[in-house]
């Protein structure tokens, strides 16, 4: 009997010890120290302004510093892997975006196992849907999207478009445009969005599909012409540019930007971060900072983001399956 009592007490002590040691952080206590926000791109890149804007908003709401850590490399996958492998304690938050889908599906179509996928994360939510702009050189004879389509149809594979890299985020909208219109053009991948835009400005390619923050300053400076926004609504920053939808072309494309945490992060912490993101997306200063850069604030909760991400994965997988099995431009 004494032996049974001894082992019962021992088991109880061990259970309490391990239970206390691994007890999840309570939302009321979180955070108690600075947080890290991983940006998988370099400073000044695609996620720079969205990331820093959230860091400022989160610091104000949580009362603790939020440090942005840039971890670029491998088309965004270096930072993504770092985010997936971070301790699941809520003190490392990952900036996620469509680049994860592009990179993961690129690995799969080439017969390789991705180092990290969406299943390695818990979604907090998204706060930006970023459409791309169809742009041409200022001296291009194409004044409208219809001009581009007509000439490309008349001369298949005669004209060329640039992207920020094979299997990259700015490659996707060009493929969507070509499938929607039935045109064929030669792909000239570059190592990033900036050189892809430079190729258009210099007249080395005929068109490109790039994101707003990098394209709009060139457009306003008279360095290129924007034919259409690949969205269903015009942008506040350039309201004179029509959308593909109103032009009758089913070629909408919106890359998402949001927040993720490693799987197994305690749910009280996850819920707290979701509340912070939802509040930030309603904050006027936060919205103005984002939209001044040419982005579109569009909040999606974790369930909406999950559905959007799943649909995006199916779409991009189909596109990549029809592409040549080559290495992506880094």
GROMACS .gro file of N, CA and C in nm, residues 15 54 56 65 85 92 115 129 154 165 168 177 184 213 220 225 269 277 298 312 315 326:
model
   66
   15UNK      N    1   0.401   1.517  -1.271
   15UNK     CA    2   0.300   1.577  -1.359
   15UNK      C    3   0.290   1.727  -1.336
   54UNK      N    4   0.328   4.776  -3.900
   54UNK     CA    5   0.269   4.689  -3.798
   54UNK      C    6   0.350   4.694  -3.670
   56UNK      N    7   0.517   4.938  -3.539
   56UNK     CA    8   0.483   5.061  -3.467
   56UNK      C    9   0.347   5.047  -3.398
   65UNK      N   10   0.869   4.659  -2.710
   65UNK     CA   11   0.932   4.681  -2.840
   65UNK      C   12   0.906   4.565  -2.936
   85UNK      N   13   1.083   2.763  -3.766
   85UNK     CA   14   1.166   2.694  -3.666
   85UNK      C   15   1.184   2.773  -3.537
   92UNK      N   16   0.824   3.545  -3.152
   92UNK     CA   17   0.872   3.556  -3.290
   92UNK      C   18   0.752   3.543  -3.382
  115UNK      N   19   1.131   2.319  -4.739
  115UNK     CA   20   1.182   2.323  -4.602
  115UNK      C   21   1.077   2.376  -4.505
  129UNK      N   22  -0.400   4.327  -4.930
  129UNK     CA   23  -0.409   4.258  -5.058
  129UNK      C   24  -0.344   4.351  -5.159
  154UNK      N   25  -0.140   3.900  -8.240
  154UNK     CA   26  -0.099   3.902  -8.381
  154UNK      C   27   0.040   3.843  -8.400
  165UNK      N   28   1.166   3.724  -6.114
  165UNK     CA   29   1.226   3.592  -6.102
  165UNK      C   30   1.131   3.482  -6.144
  168UNK      N   31   0.841   3.348  -5.928
  168UNK     CA   32   0.825   3.449  -5.823
  168UNK      C   33   0.687   3.512  -5.825
  177UNK      N   34  -0.253   3.692  -6.671
  177UNK     CA   35  -0.293   3.781  -6.780
  177UNK      C   36  -0.291   3.708  -6.914
  184UNK      N   37   0.058   3.508  -7.596
  184UNK     CA   38   0.183   3.442  -7.562
  184UNK      C   39   0.296   3.543  -7.576
  213UNK      N   40   0.404   4.959  -5.472
  213UNK     CA   41   0.503   5.046  -5.409
  213UNK      C   42   0.624   5.077  -5.496
  220UNK      N   43   0.449   5.795  -6.163
  220UNK     CA   44   0.431   5.937  -6.133
  220UNK      C   45   0.546   6.021  -6.186
  225UNK      N   46   0.443   5.375  -6.831
  225UNK     CA   47   0.298   5.393  -6.845
  225UNK      C   48   0.227   5.272  -6.785
  269UNK      N   49  -0.202   3.333  -2.667
  269UNK     CA   50  -0.112   3.427  -2.733
  269UNK      C   51  -0.159   3.453  -2.876
  277UNK      N   52  -0.379   4.265  -3.448
  277UNK     CA   53  -0.381   4.286  -3.592
  277UNK      C   54  -0.514   4.347  -3.638
  298UNK      N   55  -0.656   4.551  -4.649
  298UNK     CA   56  -0.772   4.460  -4.659
  298UNK      C   57  -0.755   4.355  -4.551
  312UNK      N   58  -0.533   3.007  -5.335
  312UNK     CA   59  -0.413   3.057  -5.401
  312UNK      C   60  -0.317   2.944  -5.433
  315UNK      N   61  -0.432   2.758  -5.740
  315UNK     CA   62  -0.412   2.839  -5.861
  315UNK      C   63  -0.265   2.840  -5.904
  326UNK      N   64   1.304   2.480  -6.421
  326UNK     CA   65   1.430   2.551  -6.413
  326UNK      C   66   1.449   2.608  -6.274
   0.00000   0.00000   0.00000
